[in-house]
Amino acid sequence: MSYTWQWQLIWDFRQVFVRGVEVTVMLTWWALLIGLGLGLLLGLMRSSRLAVLRWPAAVYIDIFRATPILVQLVWIYYALPILLGLQMGNIVAASVGIGLHAAAYIAEIFRAGIESIDRGQSDAAKSLGMGYGQAMRRIILPQAVRRMVPPFINEFATLMKLTTLGSVLAVNELLHEAENLINNTYRPLEVYTIVAVVFGLMIYPFIWLSQRLERRWKTRG
Amino acid sequence: MSEIPLIQVRGLHKSFGKLEVLRGVSFEVKRGEVMAIIGPSGSGKSTLLRCLNFLEEYQAGEVLFDNTLVGYRDSAAGRRKLDSERNIRRIRARLGMVFQSFNLFPHKTVLENVIEGPVVVKGQPRAEAEAEARTLIARVGLTDKLDTYPSKLSGGQQQRAAIARALAMQPAAMLFDEPTSSLDPELVGEVLEVMQSLAADGMTMVVVTHEMGFARRVADRVMMMDEGEIVELTPPEQIFTKPESPRTAEFLRRVLH
Ligand SMILES: Nc1ncnc2c1ncn2[C@@H]1O[C@H](COP(=O)(O)OP(=O)(O)OP(=O)(O)O)[C@@H](O)[C@H]1O
Ligand SMILES: [Mg+2]
């Protein structure tokens, strides 16, 4: 039995994929922004000397890492509005949910990166008279960021793939659009193949970039 | 004014948890004086040095730098409070420190390492800081390494760059924590030479070292530490020829084989 691939049909529906990619990129972008900002803050809090900062960050990180993201998304979309009395659109809810989730992992990447820098570096910065902020910005983070790039790209790829969970909130991201298309065309194999290829094309350049950066920084020490 | 010693330490106590590392240390360092600190491993030499610029907090006693209490201030209730970060930083900026493991900033070139303090901490214009940095870098003999990253330098070159970085802040005193201990033997000399020339220029220096030759030649006084206490603090001729304490004699016999 042989299967006849019908690529022409897919090509006719290319606009559907373009729309899906747009929403996926938008979700990724906002989730990333939230994840990075909050993740940096939580990471700094987590490696603070002050227990009042360290504790809340640790609790947040553990909660988000110990519960399924699907539950988090549904909870943020349906339960949070009841508690806070504010209504969020499904795209906003998905961005926020994925962003809050990613923040927990990104915080751990920041913390591990910061703690991987030898204590002598902050000693040297302090002995010159630098404050905490200056030492972080100019000495610790630039070095830590280099070590964080590989795990961070990894997390970025995960995050982009997690945007497909937006479909449970009926967000029209790539997977959701694709599933609608399958319902209309009954061509799941072609459609899923394209979805895989498109995700691959979106994610691979970052993996390539991270490998290049790693190599370049290695030669400069 | 100038008779007041630059560094005064009185009854200094420091513990890490239950471990008492400094048990009542008192001494003074005059302006222009070079003090060497020797003693067995774990006796508290590094900790003492790090208390001087408040890289370590201390529990009792006082450290005065230029007649100012380091790290603390008296609150209205007469109890000691941590000083403001601003004041602590101001004192650190005036005390250069050189570490056993160099601790150069690996993502910056030699020149960038040296201008970092003046530009970031003092807000000096970059061009001016660079001009002064070039002079300092020439002084430690690294002019051909201005744009080199630390990982491409030998240990001796790294340590000389680290000395230039500390000097760039125009410190009133320099603290050295075993600056040659992680160097290959053939590279020790070039670093000691730079330190000796600093001493000759009248820099106030506190040097933790295992280089007894250097201590003997360059130091005005040598402090022997053991178990968190000063065992002996005398001019080098005396400590190396007729040490007062049997502990000093025993230590010197071991390090001089
Ligand atoms: N951050 C720290 N936390 C806990 N204990 C410490 C810390 N730093 C030093 N110590 C302990 O304090 C004691 C004194 O250490 P210190 O580094 O001052 O000794 P030292 O005289 O410099 O020794 P060495 O010659 O090996 O450098 C040691 O027992 C050490 O283990
Ligand atoms: Mg030491």
XYZ file of C-alpha atoms and ligand atoms in Angstrom:
510
model
C 0.000 0.000 0.000
C 1.481 3.292 -0.928
C 0.644 6.707 0.402
C 0.298 9.626 -1.973
C 1.680 12.777 -0.465
C -0.329 15.797 -1.458
C 1.981 18.751 -1.031
C 0.057 20.940 -3.468
C -2.861 21.017 -1.058
C -0.580 22.209 1.743
C 0.889 24.878 -0.483
C -2.601 26.180 -1.190
C -3.119 26.609 2.547
C 0.275 28.224 3.221
C -1.371 31.329 4.681
C -2.607 29.203 7.567
C 0.960 28.307 8.488
C 2.133 31.889 8.170
C -0.590 33.006 10.571
C 0.289 30.218 12.970
C 3.976 31.121 12.903
C 3.143 34.746 13.612
C 1.191 33.845 16.721
C 3.813 31.335 17.840
C 6.568 33.931 17.466
C 4.515 36.487 19.332
C 3.790 34.063 22.186
C 7.456 33.094 22.313
C 8.532 36.720 22.372
C 6.286 37.809 25.212
C 6.863 34.651 27.231
C 10.588 35.096 26.749
C 10.486 38.705 27.869
C 8.539 37.822 31.003
C 10.710 34.775 31.617
C 13.954 36.719 31.235
C 12.996 39.718 33.321
C 11.422 37.777 36.135
C 14.000 35.008 35.829
C 16.901 37.437 36.287
C 15.216 39.002 39.292
C 14.434 35.615 40.858
C 17.943 34.355 40.083
C 19.518 37.353 41.826
C 17.155 36.975 44.770
C 17.929 33.289 44.972
C 21.680 33.938 45.266
C 21.227 36.823 47.698
C 22.661 36.772 51.199
C 19.340 37.966 52.602
C 16.877 35.255 53.571
C 13.898 37.567 52.964
C 14.876 37.695 49.303
C 16.092 34.126 48.973
C 12.994 32.480 50.400
C 10.176 33.808 48.236
C 12.277 33.178 45.143
C 12.963 29.607 46.195
C 9.277 28.947 46.874
C 8.252 30.399 43.523
C 10.839 28.367 41.634
C 9.913 25.140 43.377
C 6.175 25.588 42.812
C 6.564 26.245 39.107
C 9.002 23.410 38.628
C 6.977 20.910 40.626
C 3.632 21.348 38.835
C 2.683 20.608 35.214
C 2.688 23.600 32.917
C -0.641 22.552 31.455
C -2.198 22.934 34.890
C -0.463 26.280 35.352
C -1.822 27.584 32.066
C -5.358 26.480 32.731
C -5.145 27.838 36.238
C -3.871 31.220 35.109
C -6.530 31.486 32.412
C -9.527 30.310 34.422
C -8.746 30.623 38.150
C -6.608 33.750 38.364
C -9.288 36.040 36.891
C -11.682 34.859 39.603
C -9.137 35.552 42.344
C -7.870 38.870 41.024
C -10.974 39.979 39.189
C -9.075 40.766 36.018
C -9.927 39.239 32.694
C -7.105 38.210 30.369
C -7.366 37.327 26.709
C -6.220 33.848 25.813
C -3.036 35.064 24.126
C -2.118 37.197 27.123
C -2.888 34.328 29.489
C -0.779 31.930 27.446
C 2.141 34.396 27.249
C 1.999 35.116 30.954
C 1.606 31.448 31.863
C 4.484 30.244 29.727
C 6.550 33.263 30.827
C 5.985 32.624 34.540
C 6.810 28.984 34.009
C 9.983 29.715 32.056
C 11.044 32.274 34.688
C 11.488 29.490 37.230
C 13.888 27.642 34.948
C 15.643 30.764 33.732
C 16.131 31.833 37.366
C 17.966 28.592 38.019
C 20.128 29.165 34.951
C 21.022 32.655 36.196
C 21.724 31.435 39.707
C 23.895 28.563 38.556
C 25.716 30.918 36.182
C 26.359 33.500 38.877
C 27.495 30.909 41.385
C 29.837 29.320 38.856
C 31.974 32.466 38.835
C 34.945 32.228 41.186
C 34.568 34.181 44.425
C 37.882 35.861 43.650
C 36.153 37.846 40.907
C 33.754 39.534 43.279
C 36.581 39.952 45.823
C 38.625 41.756 43.175
C 35.679 43.923 42.129
C 34.853 44.805 45.741
C 38.470 45.554 46.580
C 38.464 48.181 43.824
C 35.516 49.807 45.569
C 32.749 48.563 43.297
C 29.237 48.191 44.670
C 27.070 45.111 44.298
C 25.341 46.433 41.175
C 28.552 47.487 39.467
C 30.263 44.195 40.239
C 27.263 42.250 38.922
C 26.869 44.283 35.768
C 30.494 44.706 34.782
C 32.288 41.686 36.207
C 30.054 38.791 37.250
C 27.183 38.791 34.740
C 29.301 39.235 31.582
C 31.224 36.115 32.564
C 28.197 34.258 33.855
C 26.192 34.984 30.712
C 28.731 33.124 28.622
C 28.266 30.029 30.705
C 24.515 30.520 30.634
C 24.200 30.662 26.858
C 24.015 26.910 26.185
C 21.435 26.116 28.894
C 19.621 29.292 28.006
C 19.298 28.407 24.301
C 18.098 25.031 25.447
C 15.428 26.692 27.573
C 14.512 28.978 24.688
C 13.905 25.986 22.415
C 11.802 24.365 25.136
C 9.836 27.565 25.568
C 9.093 27.875 21.871
C 7.848 24.308 21.806
C 5.766 24.947 24.931
C 3.839 27.626 23.059
C 1.986 24.753 21.393
C 0.227 24.336 24.728
C -1.481 27.627 23.946
C -3.862 25.517 21.894
C -5.597 24.344 25.080
C -6.595 27.976 25.601
C -7.669 28.111 21.958
C -4.764 30.364 21.018
C -4.275 30.208 17.257
C -0.608 29.329 17.342
C 1.008 27.079 14.791
C -0.159 23.749 16.189
C -3.695 24.956 16.718
C -3.916 26.292 13.170
C -2.469 23.042 11.912
C -5.068 20.985 13.739
C -7.847 23.117 12.292
C -6.366 22.552 8.881
C -6.301 18.795 9.419
C -9.970 18.874 10.316
C -10.656 20.531 6.968
C -8.281 18.598 4.731
C -7.804 15.200 6.423
C -4.083 15.377 5.579
C -2.458 14.943 9.054
C 0.811 13.521 7.754
C 1.588 16.452 5.468
C 0.428 19.014 7.984
C 2.387 17.598 10.942
C 5.451 17.206 8.747
C 5.287 20.870 7.877
C 4.753 21.833 11.516
C 7.858 19.878 12.495
C 9.914 21.412 9.696
C 8.778 24.938 10.547
C 9.620 24.532 14.250
C 12.973 23.074 13.283
C 13.694 26.026 11.010
C 12.742 28.485 13.746
C 14.765 26.833 16.502
C 17.843 25.551 14.718
C 19.436 28.951 13.985
C 19.616 29.633 17.729
C 21.259 26.310 18.419
C 23.759 27.031 15.669
C 24.414 30.510 17.083
C 24.963 29.189 20.583
C 27.508 26.682 19.358
C 29.348 29.391 17.454
C 29.388 31.755 20.426
C 30.631 29.022 22.699
C 33.497 28.286 20.362
C 34.414 31.939 19.965
C 34.397 32.634 23.700
C 36.457 29.568 24.365
C 39.321 30.900 22.260
C 39.251 34.242 24.079
C 39.151 32.724 27.552
C 48.624 64.242 61.804
C 51.245 62.265 60.035
C 52.266 60.481 63.245
C 48.902 58.727 63.337
C 49.483 55.276 61.847
C 47.654 54.669 58.560
C 46.272 51.344 59.779
C 45.424 50.644 63.410
C 44.041 47.322 64.542
C 42.904 46.849 68.132
C 41.641 43.696 69.759
C 40.364 42.247 66.492
C 38.202 39.139 66.814
C 36.826 37.198 63.873
C 34.962 33.905 63.795
C 33.487 31.788 61.049
C 30.550 30.298 62.913
C 32.085 28.512 65.888
C 35.609 28.635 64.496
C 37.531 31.506 66.077
C 40.052 32.577 63.462
C 41.363 35.858 64.912
C 41.615 36.084 68.674
C 42.426 39.600 69.673
C 44.901 40.976 67.176
C 46.413 44.439 67.690
C 49.046 46.240 65.654
C 49.691 49.382 63.670
C 51.116 50.108 60.259
C 52.725 53.492 59.788
C 52.671 55.433 56.553
C 55.355 54.159 54.211
C 55.922 51.067 56.295
C 56.199 47.588 54.794
C 54.909 44.837 57.040
C 55.323 41.187 56.197
C 53.000 38.614 57.744
C 54.223 35.049 58.062
C 52.866 31.993 59.806
C 51.595 28.480 59.235
C 48.646 27.625 57.038
C 45.305 28.311 58.690
C 46.740 30.752 61.209
C 44.420 33.531 59.981
C 46.746 35.611 57.783
C 44.363 35.930 54.839
C 41.434 36.552 57.137
C 43.319 39.345 58.892
C 44.192 40.968 55.579
C 40.581 40.693 54.389
C 39.337 42.369 57.560
C 41.515 45.396 56.783
C 39.424 46.275 53.708
C 36.290 44.663 55.098
C 36.047 41.827 52.613
C 35.339 39.994 55.870
C 33.195 41.331 58.661
C 34.644 41.092 62.149
C 32.832 40.579 65.428
C 34.818 42.580 67.933
C 37.652 45.039 68.147
C 38.358 47.698 65.598
C 40.185 48.362 62.390
C 40.975 51.999 61.744
C 42.115 53.144 58.348
C 43.353 56.713 58.196
C 41.749 57.151 61.608
C 38.307 56.006 60.373
C 36.590 52.896 61.708
C 36.347 50.340 58.910
C 32.985 48.719 58.258
C 31.021 49.906 61.266
C 29.674 53.033 62.857
C 28.194 53.734 66.256
C 24.426 53.968 66.297
C 22.533 56.361 68.534
C 21.987 53.583 71.083
C 25.754 53.243 71.366
C 25.709 49.895 69.577
C 27.758 49.084 66.549
C 26.004 49.020 63.194
C 27.204 48.068 59.754
C 28.433 51.188 57.989
C 26.812 52.367 54.772
C 27.928 50.609 51.609
C 29.124 53.964 50.315
C 31.572 54.461 53.192
C 32.804 50.886 53.018
C 33.419 51.251 49.304
C 35.237 54.528 49.790
C 37.714 52.829 52.125
C 38.157 49.829 49.834
C 38.915 52.144 46.947
C 41.862 53.520 48.924
C 43.264 50.093 49.790
C 44.699 48.142 46.868
C 44.547 44.370 47.130
C 46.524 41.692 45.316
C 45.425 38.070 45.529
C 47.222 34.759 45.422
C 45.132 33.692 42.419
C 45.468 37.079 40.625
C 41.702 37.381 40.011
C 42.117 39.421 36.856
C 38.876 39.949 34.959
C 39.154 37.302 32.225
C 36.757 39.031 29.829
C 38.854 42.193 29.780
C 42.280 42.943 28.329
C 45.169 44.078 30.510
C 44.414 47.718 29.715
C 40.695 47.251 30.375
C 41.463 45.528 33.672
C 43.619 48.430 34.782
C 41.191 51.219 33.836
C 38.149 49.410 35.251
C 38.501 50.820 38.770
C 39.270 54.441 37.857
C 36.519 54.599 35.211
C 33.771 52.715 37.027
C 34.452 53.589 40.650
C 36.002 57.040 40.392
C 34.207 58.113 37.239
C 37.463 59.206 35.637
C 37.260 60.005 31.894
C 38.314 56.997 29.880
C 41.076 58.729 27.895
C 42.676 60.086 31.042
C 42.417 56.711 32.779
C 44.017 55.014 29.788
C 46.930 57.409 29.760
C 47.610 56.752 33.428
C 47.081 53.031 32.945
C 49.707 52.917 30.198
C 52.247 54.463 32.566
C 51.442 51.912 35.263
C 51.501 49.019 32.826
C 54.888 50.185 31.584
C 56.054 50.294 35.163
C 55.218 46.618 35.660
C 56.793 45.810 32.300
C 53.724 44.787 30.324
C 53.579 47.449 27.616
C 53.590 44.796 24.899
C 50.604 43.067 26.538
C 48.197 46.006 26.731
C 45.543 44.403 24.561
C 46.109 40.826 25.670
C 43.530 38.817 27.599
C 44.675 37.372 30.954
C 44.375 33.761 29.772
C 47.223 34.447 27.329
C 49.592 35.679 30.041
C 52.001 33.770 32.265
C 51.282 33.731 35.989
C 53.957 36.316 36.642
C 52.561 38.613 33.963
C 49.051 38.174 35.346
C 50.169 39.087 38.826
C 52.027 42.163 37.571
C 48.884 43.221 35.695
C 46.891 42.700 38.891
C 49.325 44.946 40.767
C 48.893 47.622 38.092
C 45.109 47.282 38.383
C 45.273 47.873 42.140
C 47.706 50.783 41.757
C 45.433 52.476 39.238
C 43.133 53.462 42.101
C 46.048 55.404 43.618
C 45.632 53.582 46.913
C 47.094 54.829 50.168
C 48.199 51.305 50.995
C 48.521 47.942 49.283
C 47.530 44.559 50.695
C 49.176 41.461 49.239
C 47.931 37.953 50.031
C 50.655 35.498 49.072
C 51.174 37.171 45.712
C 53.800 34.685 44.548
C 52.507 31.445 46.046
C 50.811 30.179 42.907
C 53.697 31.089 40.593
C 56.279 28.791 39.059
C 59.565 29.405 40.884
C 61.197 31.084 37.894
C 58.400 33.706 37.777
C 58.514 34.690 41.453
C 61.403 37.121 40.994
C 59.710 39.409 38.473
C 56.743 39.955 40.806
C 58.889 40.508 43.898
C 60.931 43.031 41.940
C 57.829 45.101 41.201
C 56.829 44.923 44.862
C 60.281 45.922 45.989
C 60.251 48.974 43.745
C 56.863 49.940 45.171
C 58.269 49.684 48.663
C 61.249 51.788 47.629
C 58.819 54.469 46.422
C 57.356 54.668 49.907
C 54.141 52.693 49.422
C 52.571 51.431 52.632
C 52.334 47.668 52.242
C 51.036 44.694 54.191
C 52.326 41.505 52.615
C 51.345 37.976 53.582
C 54.166 35.904 52.195
C 56.156 32.700 52.353
C 59.114 34.433 50.677
C 61.378 34.814 53.672
C 64.096 36.408 51.547
C 61.700 39.143 50.501
C 60.459 39.655 54.050
C 64.026 39.971 55.259
C 65.163 42.352 52.536
C 62.111 44.568 52.095
C 59.954 44.502 55.219
C 60.400 47.032 58.001
C 58.721 44.660 60.425
C 57.675 41.037 60.295
C 54.578 39.688 62.010
C 54.491 36.033 62.943
C 50.948 34.676 63.328
C 49.812 31.395 64.759
C 46.325 30.207 65.669
C 44.758 33.610 65.246
C 47.244 35.489 67.385
C 50.320 37.581 66.834
C 53.218 35.552 68.153
C 55.869 38.102 67.382
C 56.140 41.452 65.631
C 59.674 42.689 65.220
C 62.147 43.983 62.631
C 63.337 41.245 60.272
C 66.926 41.134 61.547
C 65.626 40.086 64.918
C 62.944 37.627 63.915
C 65.217 35.815 61.482
C 68.302 35.718 63.689
C 67.017 35.441 67.238
C 63.254 34.893 67.333
C 61.724 35.464 70.760
C 59.151 32.731 70.536
C 59.864 29.034 70.172
C 56.844 28.835 67.840
C 58.508 31.311 65.474
C 61.788 29.442 65.658
C 60.029 26.180 64.887
C 58.087 27.707 61.959
C 61.193 29.304 60.459
C 63.161 26.089 60.817
C 60.473 24.327 58.799
C 60.128 26.871 55.981
C 63.851 27.521 55.644
C 64.524 23.733 55.857
N 34.932 31.845 54.396
C 35.303 30.995 55.357
N 34.380 30.230 55.974
C 34.735 29.374 56.970
N 35.990 29.212 57.410
C 36.961 29.932 56.832
C 36.677 30.859 55.767
N 37.835 31.430 55.381
C 38.791 30.892 56.159
N 38.295 30.004 57.033
C 39.043 29.255 58.048
O 39.728 30.181 58.855
C 41.009 29.699 59.218
C 42.034 30.717 58.813
O 42.058 30.825 57.427
P 43.018 31.813 56.646
O 42.702 31.641 55.211
O 42.909 33.176 57.206
O 44.450 31.208 56.977
P 45.862 31.575 56.329
O 46.762 31.886 57.456
O 45.688 32.595 55.287
O 46.289 30.192 55.696
P 47.075 29.888 54.328
O 48.525 30.074 54.614
O 46.741 28.459 54.048
O 46.540 30.825 53.292
C 41.166 28.369 58.509
O 40.873 27.343 59.456
C 40.119 28.383 57.443
O 39.661 27.097 57.164
Mg 45.880 32.582 53.186
